[in-house]
mmCIF file of C-alpha atoms in Angstrom:
data_model
loop_
_atom_site.group_PDB
_atom_site.id
_atom_site.type_symbol
_atom_site.label_atom_id
_atom_site.label_comp_id
_atom_site.label_asym_id
_atom_site.label_seq_id
_atom_site.Cartn_x
_atom_site.Cartn_y
_atom_site.Cartn_z
ATOM 1 C CA UNK A 102 179.302 96.240 106.713
ATOM 2 C CA UNK A 103 177.075 97.904 104.125
ATOM 3 C CA UNK A 104 176.616 96.032 100.871
ATOM 4 C CA UNK A 105 177.661 97.803 97.637
ATOM 5 C CA UNK A 106 175.010 99.340 95.431
ATOM 6 C CA UNK A 107 174.741 101.425 92.295
ATOM 7 C CA UNK A 108 172.022 103.777 91.184
ATOM 8 C CA UNK A 109 170.554 104.139 87.696
ATOM 9 C CA UNK A 110 167.897 106.789 87.081
ATOM 10 C CA UNK A 111 167.158 106.899 90.802
ATOM 11 C CA UNK A 112 166.759 103.126 91.094
ATOM 12 C CA UNK A 113 169.092 101.762 93.778
ATOM 13 C CA UNK A 114 170.451 98.339 92.843
ATOM 14 C CA UNK A 115 172.173 96.085 95.359
ATOM 15 C CA UNK A 116 171.795 93.266 97.855
ATOM 16 C CA UNK A 117 169.635 95.302 100.234
ATOM 17 C CA UNK A 118 167.126 96.276 97.545
ATOM 18 C CA UNK A 119 164.594 94.266 95.510
ATOM 19 C CA UNK A 120 166.373 92.589 92.574
ATOM 20 C CA UNK A 121 166.270 94.529 89.332
ATOM 21 C CA UNK A 122 164.771 92.489 86.498
ATOM 22 C CA UNK A 123 166.035 93.689 83.126
ATOM 23 C CA UNK A 124 163.851 92.818 80.147
ATOM 24 C CA UNK A 125 166.187 92.561 77.179
ATOM 25 C CA UNK A 126 164.164 93.254 74.079
ATOM 26 C CA UNK A 127 167.490 93.373 72.285
ATOM 27 C CA UNK A 128 166.926 92.366 68.670
ATOM 28 C CA UNK A 129 163.707 90.437 69.311
ATOM 29 C CA UNK A 130 161.782 93.136 67.440
ATOM 30 C CA UNK A 131 163.469 91.973 64.222
ATOM 31 C CA UNK A 132 164.127 95.542 63.103
ATOM 32 C CA UNK A 133 160.502 96.679 63.473
ATOM 33 C CA UNK A 134 159.915 99.739 65.649
ATOM 34 C CA UNK A 135 156.209 98.864 65.817
ATOM 35 C CA UNK A 136 156.985 95.407 67.216
ATOM 36 C CA UNK A 137 159.506 96.934 69.607
ATOM 37 C CA UNK A 138 156.802 99.220 71.005
ATOM 38 C CA UNK A 139 154.398 96.289 71.375
ATOM 39 C CA UNK A 140 157.066 94.520 73.428
ATOM 40 C CA UNK A 141 157.504 97.616 75.579
ATOM 41 C CA UNK A 142 153.756 97.736 76.242
ATOM 42 C CA UNK A 143 153.862 94.087 77.251
ATOM 43 C CA UNK A 144 156.879 94.628 79.504
ATOM 44 C CA UNK A 145 155.093 97.469 81.257
ATOM 45 C CA UNK A 146 152.114 95.225 81.960
ATOM 46 C CA UNK A 147 154.498 92.657 83.445
ATOM 47 C CA UNK A 148 155.878 95.262 85.864
ATOM 48 C CA UNK A 149 159.299 95.766 84.250
ATOM 49 C CA UNK A 150 161.431 98.660 85.538
ATOM 50 C CA UNK A 151 164.250 98.539 82.980
ATOM 51 C CA UNK A 152 164.177 97.706 79.270
ATOM 52 C CA UNK A 153 167.412 96.874 77.501
ATOM 53 C CA UNK A 154 168.041 97.375 73.815
ATOM 54 C CA UNK A 155 171.028 96.567 71.592
ATOM 55 C CA UNK A 156 172.564 99.404 69.583
ATOM 56 C CA UNK A 157 174.015 98.086 66.344
ATOM 57 C CA UNK A 158 175.812 100.337 63.859
ATOM 58 C CA UNK A 159 176.850 97.414 61.772
ATOM 59 C CA UNK A 160 179.749 98.763 59.717
ATOM 60 C CA UNK A 161 181.427 100.251 62.781
ATOM 61 C CA UNK A 162 180.777 97.083 64.750
ATOM 62 C CA UNK A 163 181.924 94.349 62.365
ATOM 63 C CA UNK A 164 184.433 93.799 59.605
ATOM 64 C CA UNK A 165 183.407 92.136 56.362
ATOM 65 C CA UNK A 166 184.666 88.847 57.764
ATOM 66 C CA UNK A 167 181.480 88.831 59.885
ATOM 67 C CA UNK A 168 179.585 88.043 56.683
ATOM 68 C CA UNK A 169 181.197 84.595 56.808
ATOM 69 C CA UNK A 170 180.638 84.016 60.545
ATOM 70 C CA UNK A 171 177.492 82.057 61.414
ATOM 71 C CA UNK A 172 176.546 81.705 65.115
ATOM 72 C CA UNK A 173 175.763 78.197 66.338
ATOM 73 C CA UNK A 174 172.110 79.016 67.062
ATOM 74 C CA UNK A 175 171.312 80.660 63.710
ATOM 75 C CA UNK A 176 171.457 79.907 60.014
ATOM 76 C CA UNK A 177 172.466 83.391 58.882
ATOM 77 C CA UNK A 178 175.724 85.226 59.358
ATOM 78 C CA UNK A 179 176.058 87.527 62.339
ATOM 79 C CA UNK A 180 176.417 90.416 59.891
ATOM 80 C CA UNK A 181 173.118 89.614 58.170
ATOM 81 C CA UNK A 182 171.295 89.184 61.477
ATOM 82 C CA UNK A 183 172.399 92.511 62.882
ATOM 83 C CA UNK A 184 171.875 94.369 59.635
ATOM 84 C CA UNK A 185 168.307 93.048 59.512
ATOM 85 C CA UNK A 186 167.541 93.702 63.174
ATOM 86 C CA UNK A 187 169.211 97.072 63.716
ATOM 87 C CA UNK A 188 166.949 100.081 64.168
ATOM 88 C CA UNK A 189 167.955 103.293 62.483
ATOM 89 C CA UNK A 190 169.229 106.111 64.685
ATOM 90 C CA UNK A 191 165.903 107.943 64.525
ATOM 91 C CA UNK A 192 163.959 104.753 65.215
ATOM 92 C CA UNK A 193 166.107 103.889 68.192
ATOM 93 C CA UNK A 194 165.723 107.369 69.649
ATOM 94 C CA UNK A 195 161.958 107.086 69.251
ATOM 95 C CA UNK A 196 162.142 103.663 70.919
ATOM 96 C CA UNK A 197 164.134 105.110 73.856
ATOM 97 C CA UNK A 198 161.656 107.938 74.290
ATOM 98 C CA UNK A 199 158.752 105.479 74.130
ATOM 99 C CA UNK A 200 160.280 103.316 76.876
ATOM 100 C CA UNK A 201 160.806 106.350 79.091
ATOM 101 C CA UNK A 202 157.304 107.656 78.396
ATOM 102 C CA UNK A 203 155.986 104.419 79.906
ATOM 103 C CA UNK A 204 157.905 105.174 83.115
ATOM 104 C CA UNK A 205 160.633 102.599 82.528
ATOM 105 C CA UNK A 206 164.410 103.006 82.380
ATOM 106 C CA UNK A 207 166.058 102.615 78.971
ATOM 107 C CA UNK A 208 169.542 101.143 78.700
ATOM 108 C CA UNK A 209 171.294 99.638 75.723
ATOM 109 C CA UNK A 210 174.338 97.604 74.822
ATOM 110 C CA UNK A 211 176.627 99.438 72.418
ATOM 111 C CA UNK A 212 178.587 97.043 70.235
ATOM 112 C CA UNK A 213 180.883 99.699 68.807
ATOM 113 C CA UNK A 214 182.401 103.090 69.537
ATOM 114 C CA UNK A 215 179.879 104.765 67.217
ATOM 115 C CA UNK A 216 177.034 103.037 69.077
ATOM 116 C CA UNK A 217 178.373 104.232 72.425
ATOM 117 C CA UNK A 218 178.685 107.782 71.087
ATOM 118 C CA UNK A 219 175.109 107.649 69.815
ATOM 119 C CA UNK A 220 173.830 106.588 73.211
ATOM 120 C CA UNK A 221 175.820 109.126 75.201
ATOM 121 C CA UNK A 222 174.590 111.879 72.889
ATOM 122 C CA UNK A 223 171.116 111.004 74.158
ATOM 123 C CA UNK A 224 172.361 111.189 77.752
ATOM 124 C CA UNK A 225 171.358 107.596 78.554
ATOM 125 C CA UNK A 226 171.166 106.731 82.245
ATOM 126 C CA UNK A 227 173.598 103.833 81.950
ATOM 127 C CA UNK A 228 175.142 101.191 79.731
ATOM 128 C CA UNK A 229 174.796 97.422 79.595
ATOM 129 C CA UNK A 230 177.967 95.781 78.288
ATOM 130 C CA UNK A 231 177.683 92.388 76.645
ATOM 131 C CA UNK A 232 179.942 89.447 77.421
ATOM 132 C CA UNK A 233 181.633 89.754 74.039
ATOM 133 C CA UNK A 234 182.836 93.217 75.022
ATOM 134 C CA UNK A 235 184.000 92.225 78.509
ATOM 135 C CA UNK A 236 187.600 91.931 77.327
ATOM 136 C CA UNK A 237 187.309 94.600 74.634
ATOM 137 C CA UNK A 238 189.513 97.003 76.544
ATOM 138 C CA UNK A 239 189.534 99.836 73.980
ATOM 139 C CA UNK A 240 185.742 99.955 73.905
ATOM 140 C CA UNK A 241 185.475 99.581 77.693
ATOM 141 C CA UNK A 242 187.892 102.473 78.151
ATOM 142 C CA UNK A 243 185.817 104.611 75.783
ATOM 143 C CA UNK A 244 182.492 103.861 77.488
ATOM 144 C CA UNK A 245 183.843 104.027 81.041
ATOM 145 C CA UNK A 246 185.230 107.494 80.320
ATOM 146 C CA UNK A 247 181.639 108.779 80.235
ATOM 147 C CA UNK A 248 181.349 107.999 83.955
ATOM 148 C CA UNK A 249 177.876 106.481 83.577
ATOM 149 C CA UNK A 250 176.842 103.330 85.477
ATOM 150 C CA UNK A 251 177.831 100.161 83.631
ATOM 151 C CA UNK A 252 176.341 96.683 83.976
ATOM 152 C CA UNK A 253 178.981 94.295 82.632
ATOM 153 C CA UNK A 254 178.214 90.728 81.584
ATOM 154 C CA UNK A 255 181.218 88.454 82.062
ATOM 155 C CA UNK A 256 180.356 85.326 80.083
ATOM 156 C CA UNK A 257 183.209 83.521 78.311
ATOM 157 C CA UNK A 258 185.734 85.269 80.614
ATOM 158 C CA UNK A 259 187.566 83.928 83.660
ATOM 159 C CA UNK A 260 188.235 85.836 86.871
ATOM 160 C CA UNK A 261 191.635 87.070 85.688
ATOM 161 C CA UNK A 262 190.072 88.546 82.553
ATOM 162 C CA UNK A 263 187.234 90.128 84.538
ATOM 163 C CA UNK A 264 189.776 91.681 86.900
ATOM 164 C CA UNK A 265 191.364 93.548 83.994
ATOM 165 C CA UNK A 266 187.982 94.921 82.966
ATOM 166 C CA UNK A 267 187.128 95.903 86.533
ATOM 167 C CA UNK A 268 190.409 97.806 86.745
ATOM 168 C CA UNK A 269 189.369 99.895 83.730
ATOM 169 C CA UNK A 270 185.962 100.712 85.211
ATOM 170 C CA UNK A 271 187.471 101.617 88.561
ATOM 171 C CA UNK A 272 190.132 103.782 86.898
ATOM 172 C CA UNK A 273 187.365 105.878 85.377
ATOM 173 C CA UNK A 274 185.289 105.758 88.591
ATOM 174 C CA UNK A 275 182.324 104.371 86.659
ATOM 175 C CA UNK A 276 179.746 102.739 88.971
ATOM 176 C CA UNK A 277 179.429 99.130 87.880
ATOM 177 C CA UNK A 278 177.808 95.747 88.366
ATOM 178 C CA UNK A 279 179.030 92.349 87.186
ATOM 179 C CA UNK A 280 176.752 89.692 85.731
ATOM 180 C CA UNK A 281 177.677 86.053 85.393
ATOM 181 C CA UNK A 282 176.352 84.430 82.243
ATOM 182 C CA UNK A 283 176.810 81.477 79.931
ATOM 183 C CA UNK A 284 176.677 82.464 76.278
ATOM 184 C CA UNK A 285 174.737 79.547 74.860
ATOM 185 C CA UNK A 286 171.274 80.137 73.425
ATOM 186 C CA UNK A 287 169.563 78.434 75.180
ATOM 187 C CA UNK A 288 171.858 77.473 78.051
ATOM 188 C CA UNK A 289 171.509 73.887 79.335
ATOM 189 C CA UNK A 290 170.859 73.757 83.077
ATOM 190 C CA UNK A 291 174.127 71.999 83.872
ATOM 191 C CA UNK A 292 176.102 74.838 82.304
ATOM 192 C CA UNK A 293 174.462 77.692 84.234
ATOM 193 C CA UNK A 294 177.086 77.404 87.013
ATOM 194 C CA UNK A 295 175.662 79.551 89.768
ATOM 195 C CA UNK A 296 178.848 78.721 91.653
ATOM 196 C CA UNK A 297 180.682 80.948 89.188
ATOM 197 C CA UNK A 298 178.424 83.820 90.200
ATOM 198 C CA UNK A 299 179.357 83.157 93.824
ATOM 199 C CA UNK A 300 183.021 83.296 92.784
ATOM 200 C CA UNK A 301 182.413 86.728 91.271
ATOM 201 C CA UNK A 302 180.948 87.878 94.583
ATOM 202 C CA UNK A 303 183.979 86.622 96.463
ATOM 203 C CA UNK A 304 186.538 87.976 94.004
ATOM 204 C CA UNK A 305 184.913 91.414 93.653
ATOM 205 C CA UNK A 306 183.225 92.247 96.974
ATOM 206 C CA UNK A 307 183.042 95.896 95.921
ATOM 207 C CA UNK A 308 180.723 95.054 93.027
ATOM 208 C CA UNK A 309 177.006 94.537 92.680
ATOM 209 C CA UNK A 310 176.507 91.006 91.322
ATOM 210 C CA UNK A 311 173.819 89.417 89.187
ATOM 211 C CA UNK A 312 172.931 86.894 86.490
ATOM 212 C CA UNK A 313 172.287 87.323 82.794
ATOM 213 C CA UNK A 314 170.360 84.165 82.036
ATOM 214 C CA UNK A 315 169.887 82.344 78.741
ATOM 215 C CA UNK A 316 167.975 79.285 79.953
ATOM 216 C CA UNK A 317 164.323 78.783 79.054
ATOM 217 C CA UNK A 318 162.822 79.096 82.559
ATOM 218 C CA UNK A 319 163.057 81.350 85.624
ATOM 219 C CA UNK A 320 164.680 78.690 87.796
ATOM 220 C CA UNK A 321 168.268 79.857 87.356
ATOM 221 C CA UNK A 322 167.299 83.424 88.210
ATOM 222 C CA UNK A 323 165.497 82.339 91.358
ATOM 223 C CA UNK A 324 168.535 80.316 92.404
ATOM 224 C CA UNK A 325 170.752 83.308 91.699
ATOM 225 C CA UNK A 326 168.669 85.577 93.939
ATOM 226 C CA UNK A 327 168.882 83.053 96.757
ATOM 227 C CA UNK A 328 172.673 83.203 96.400
ATOM 228 C CA UNK A 329 172.767 86.992 96.457
ATOM 229 C CA UNK A 330 172.080 88.267 92.923
ATOM 230 C CA UNK A 331 170.858 91.863 92.718
ATOM 231 C CA UNK A 332 170.283 91.992 88.942
ATOM 232 C CA UNK A 333 168.484 89.481 86.738
ATOM 233 C CA UNK A 334 168.524 89.830 82.978
ATOM 234 C CA UNK A 335 166.578 87.723 80.505
ATOM 235 C CA UNK A 336 165.656 88.244 76.869
ATOM 236 C CA UNK A 337 162.067 89.427 76.512
ATOM 237 C CA UNK A 338 159.272 88.954 74.019
ATOM 238 C CA UNK A 339 155.579 89.734 74.171
ATOM 239 C CA UNK A 340 154.783 86.211 73.001
ATOM 240 C CA UNK A 341 156.804 83.108 72.256
ATOM 241 C CA UNK A 342 155.485 82.766 68.676
ATOM 242 C CA UNK A 343 157.761 85.575 67.492
ATOM 243 C CA UNK A 344 160.626 84.670 65.189
ATOM 244 C CA UNK A 345 164.254 85.414 65.994
ATOM 245 C CA UNK A 346 167.459 83.816 67.289
ATOM 246 C CA UNK A 347 166.884 84.906 70.901
ATOM 247 C CA UNK A 348 163.190 84.064 71.215
ATOM 248 C CA UNK A 349 163.884 80.515 72.400
ATOM 249 C CA UNK A 350 165.597 81.788 75.558
ATOM 250 C CA UNK A 351 163.242 84.723 76.120
ATOM 251 C CA UNK A 352 160.645 85.203 78.802
ATOM 252 C CA UNK A 353 157.151 86.316 77.901
ATOM 253 C CA UNK A 354 154.856 88.618 79.847
ATOM 254 C CA UNK A 355 153.625 85.978 82.289
ATOM 255 C CA UNK A 356 157.073 84.542 82.983
ATOM 256 C CA UNK A 357 158.444 88.039 83.500
ATOM 257 C CA UNK A 358 155.708 88.986 85.961
ATOM 258 C CA UNK A 359 156.384 85.762 87.852
ATOM 259 C CA UNK A 360 160.124 86.489 87.892
ATOM 260 C CA UNK A 361 159.607 89.977 89.285
ATOM 261 C CA UNK A 362 157.246 88.761 91.986
ATOM 262 C CA UNK A 363 159.308 85.689 92.885
ATOM 263 C CA UNK A 364 162.631 87.510 92.991
ATOM 264 C CA UNK A 365 161.226 90.079 95.421
ATOM 265 C CA UNK A 366 159.999 87.277 97.674
ATOM 266 C CA UNK A 367 163.313 85.394 97.591
ATOM 267 C CA UNK A 368 165.261 88.600 98.272
ATOM 268 C CA UNK A 369 163.297 88.987 101.508
ATOM 269 C CA UNK A 370 163.861 85.320 102.380
ATOM 270 C CA UNK A 371 167.614 85.105 101.860
ATOM 271 C CA UNK A 372 170.408 85.755 104.341
ATOM 272 C CA UNK A 373 169.992 85.784 108.095
ATOM 273 C CA UNK A 374 171.609 83.975 111.020
ATOM 274 C CA UNK A 375 170.744 80.547 112.460
ATOM 275 C CA UNK A 376 169.147 81.638 115.697
ATOM 276 C CA UNK A 377 165.689 82.327 117.042
ATOM 277 C CA UNK A 378 164.157 85.614 115.972
ATOM 278 C CA UNK A 379 162.224 87.777 118.386
ATOM 279 C CA UNK A 380 159.001 87.116 116.494
ATOM 280 C CA UNK A 381 159.289 83.388 117.363
ATOM 281 C CA UNK A 382 159.044 83.974 121.111
ATOM 282 C CA UNK A 383 155.294 83.379 121.207
ATOM 283 C CA UNK A 384 155.851 79.999 119.543
ATOM 284 C CA UNK A 385 158.797 79.196 121.811
ATOM 285 C CA UNK A 386 156.552 79.791 124.819
ATOM 286 C CA UNK A 387 154.276 76.893 123.890
ATOM 287 C CA UNK A 388 156.444 74.701 121.649
ATOM 288 C CA UNK A 389 159.504 74.188 123.852
ATOM 289 C CA UNK A 390 159.442 71.744 126.767
ATOM 290 C CA UNK A 391 160.296 72.232 130.441
ATOM 291 C CA UNK A 392 161.084 69.850 133.303
ATOM 292 C CA UNK A 393 157.898 68.757 135.100
ATOM 293 C CA UNK A 394 156.992 66.378 137.914
ATOM 294 C CA UNK A 395 155.233 63.146 136.900
ATOM 295 C CA UNK A 396 154.960 61.904 140.493
ATOM 296 C CA UNK A 397 154.561 63.767 143.793
ATOM 297 C CA UNK A 398 158.020 64.497 145.233
ATOM 298 C CA UNK A 399 158.824 64.932 148.910
ATOM 299 C CA UNK A 400 161.387 67.395 150.255
ATOM 300 C CA UNK A 401 164.785 65.637 150.350
ATOM 301 C CA UNK A 402 163.783 63.126 147.670
ATOM 302 C CA UNK A 403 166.055 62.686 144.638
ATOM 303 C CA UNK A 404 164.951 63.634 141.172
ATOM 304 C CA UNK A 405 164.818 60.587 138.926
ATOM 305 C CA UNK A 406 163.415 59.619 135.551
ATOM 306 C CA UNK A 407 160.527 58.050 137.435
ATOM 307 C CA UNK A 408 159.365 61.311 139.030
ATOM 308 C CA UNK A 409 160.296 64.008 136.498
ATOM 309 C CA UNK A 410 160.077 64.292 132.715
ATOM 310 C CA UNK A 411 159.828 67.007 130.049
ATOM 311 C CA UNK A 412 156.550 68.529 128.844
ATOM 312 C CA UNK A 413 155.249 71.564 127.085
ATOM 313 C CA UNK A 414 154.972 74.576 127.414
ATOM 314 C CA UNK A 415 158.382 76.199 127.293
ATOM 315 C CA UNK A 416 157.449 79.232 129.333
ATOM 316 C CA UNK A 417 157.921 79.569 133.082
ATOM 317 C CA UNK A 418 160.111 76.573 133.898
ATOM 318 C CA UNK A 419 163.483 74.918 133.364
ATOM 319 C CA UNK A 420 164.096 74.113 129.690
ATOM 320 C CA UNK A 421 164.305 70.430 128.711
ATOM 321 C CA UNK A 422 167.982 70.759 127.788
ATOM 322 C CA UNK A 423 168.801 70.887 131.555
ATOM 323 C CA UNK A 424 166.950 67.637 132.361
ATOM 324 C CA UNK A 425 170.045 65.444 132.743
ATOM 325 C CA UNK A 426 171.752 67.947 135.063
ATOM 326 C CA UNK A 427 168.809 67.767 137.507
ATOM 327 C CA UNK A 428 168.774 63.969 137.848
ATOM 328 C CA UNK A 429 170.280 62.848 141.177
ATOM 329 C CA UNK A 430 169.779 66.200 142.886
ATOM 330 C CA UNK A 431 167.309 66.579 145.736
ATOM 331 C CA UNK A 432 164.121 68.537 146.176
ATOM 332 C CA UNK A 433 164.194 71.399 148.676
ATOM 333 C CA UNK A 434 160.400 71.287 149.163
ATOM 334 C CA UNK A 435 157.366 69.121 148.532
ATOM 335 C CA UNK A 436 156.256 69.202 144.891
ATOM 336 C CA UNK A 437 152.876 68.266 143.503
ATOM 337 C CA UNK A 438 152.462 66.087 140.434
ATOM 338 C CA UNK A 439 152.376 67.670 136.978
ATOM 339 C CA UNK A 440 153.937 71.018 137.800
ATOM 340 C CA UNK A 441 157.002 72.718 136.378
ATOM 341 C CA UNK A 442 160.147 72.268 138.456
ATOM 342 C CA UNK A 443 161.875 75.534 139.418
ATOM 343 C CA UNK A 444 165.558 76.049 140.172
ATOM 344 C CA UNK A 445 164.698 77.170 143.705
ATOM 345 C CA UNK A 446 163.247 73.700 144.364
ATOM 346 C CA UNK A 447 166.554 71.949 143.530
ATOM 347 C CA UNK A 448 169.524 71.314 145.765
#
């Protein structure tokens, strides 16, 4: 059975392809287009294929109550953070064009209907949907109606909630992938729950599956690839001395390069069946053991533990697993010492 895959800007994404590492610059640029471009340059050096932004049109995204809502990992209100970090429409378009000029794929997370409309007006290749919008059915309906590929993070939602979102995407025939995540910044290791990602795979076999990771190392992503993840997303910064609420759980250029390289290796290593592969035959030939004589044996003499035993190589004789079945049988011919016993010599 072929594994599901989606395609974004010609890049096939699925179990049978190298994992896609998404570098989420997000709001790490702090509202500076110049810094954003520096991060793009760094991501290119690391080998990144896809850069993810966040599109914030603050007044369409949040009510004034957001001015009194302070996230647990910041000291400012969510309204103040996004207002400070949001690029203007012209700046974001320039950022998108800069990413694409470097040969990378640009995607963004729209946090409002106006943000989604801005992105679709630029004919973006796809959308990344944040966990907070996973159960935002009106917005999902709006974005899915464009028919573009959608990568949906599912943090803070259970399988029943995800199923409702999947139904919307499938109704609109939007190609999609599902990412497990834990929305804590940073995420403690014991709350990563790669088993939850496996549950997503089982519950939605038609979907491409991955991990959006908020820990401070690559370990969770490597574990996710071993379990079948096709997409890995981490926040990205060109260096860890930058300021911002997401820097602590970001990867820098070196960590990103290591993630890309390591995930490709693990993708090749995963899966398979517990049996010998054809390429092992040369090793089997010398490493396995066969039944051999350890004393001269006369025709009509019984085979016993005193005159036969098992020795390497494994080629050309009776494999050691048959040793017990030979004991007590008789030789049909004279056998020299230290030769492999053949079935034709056994009665």
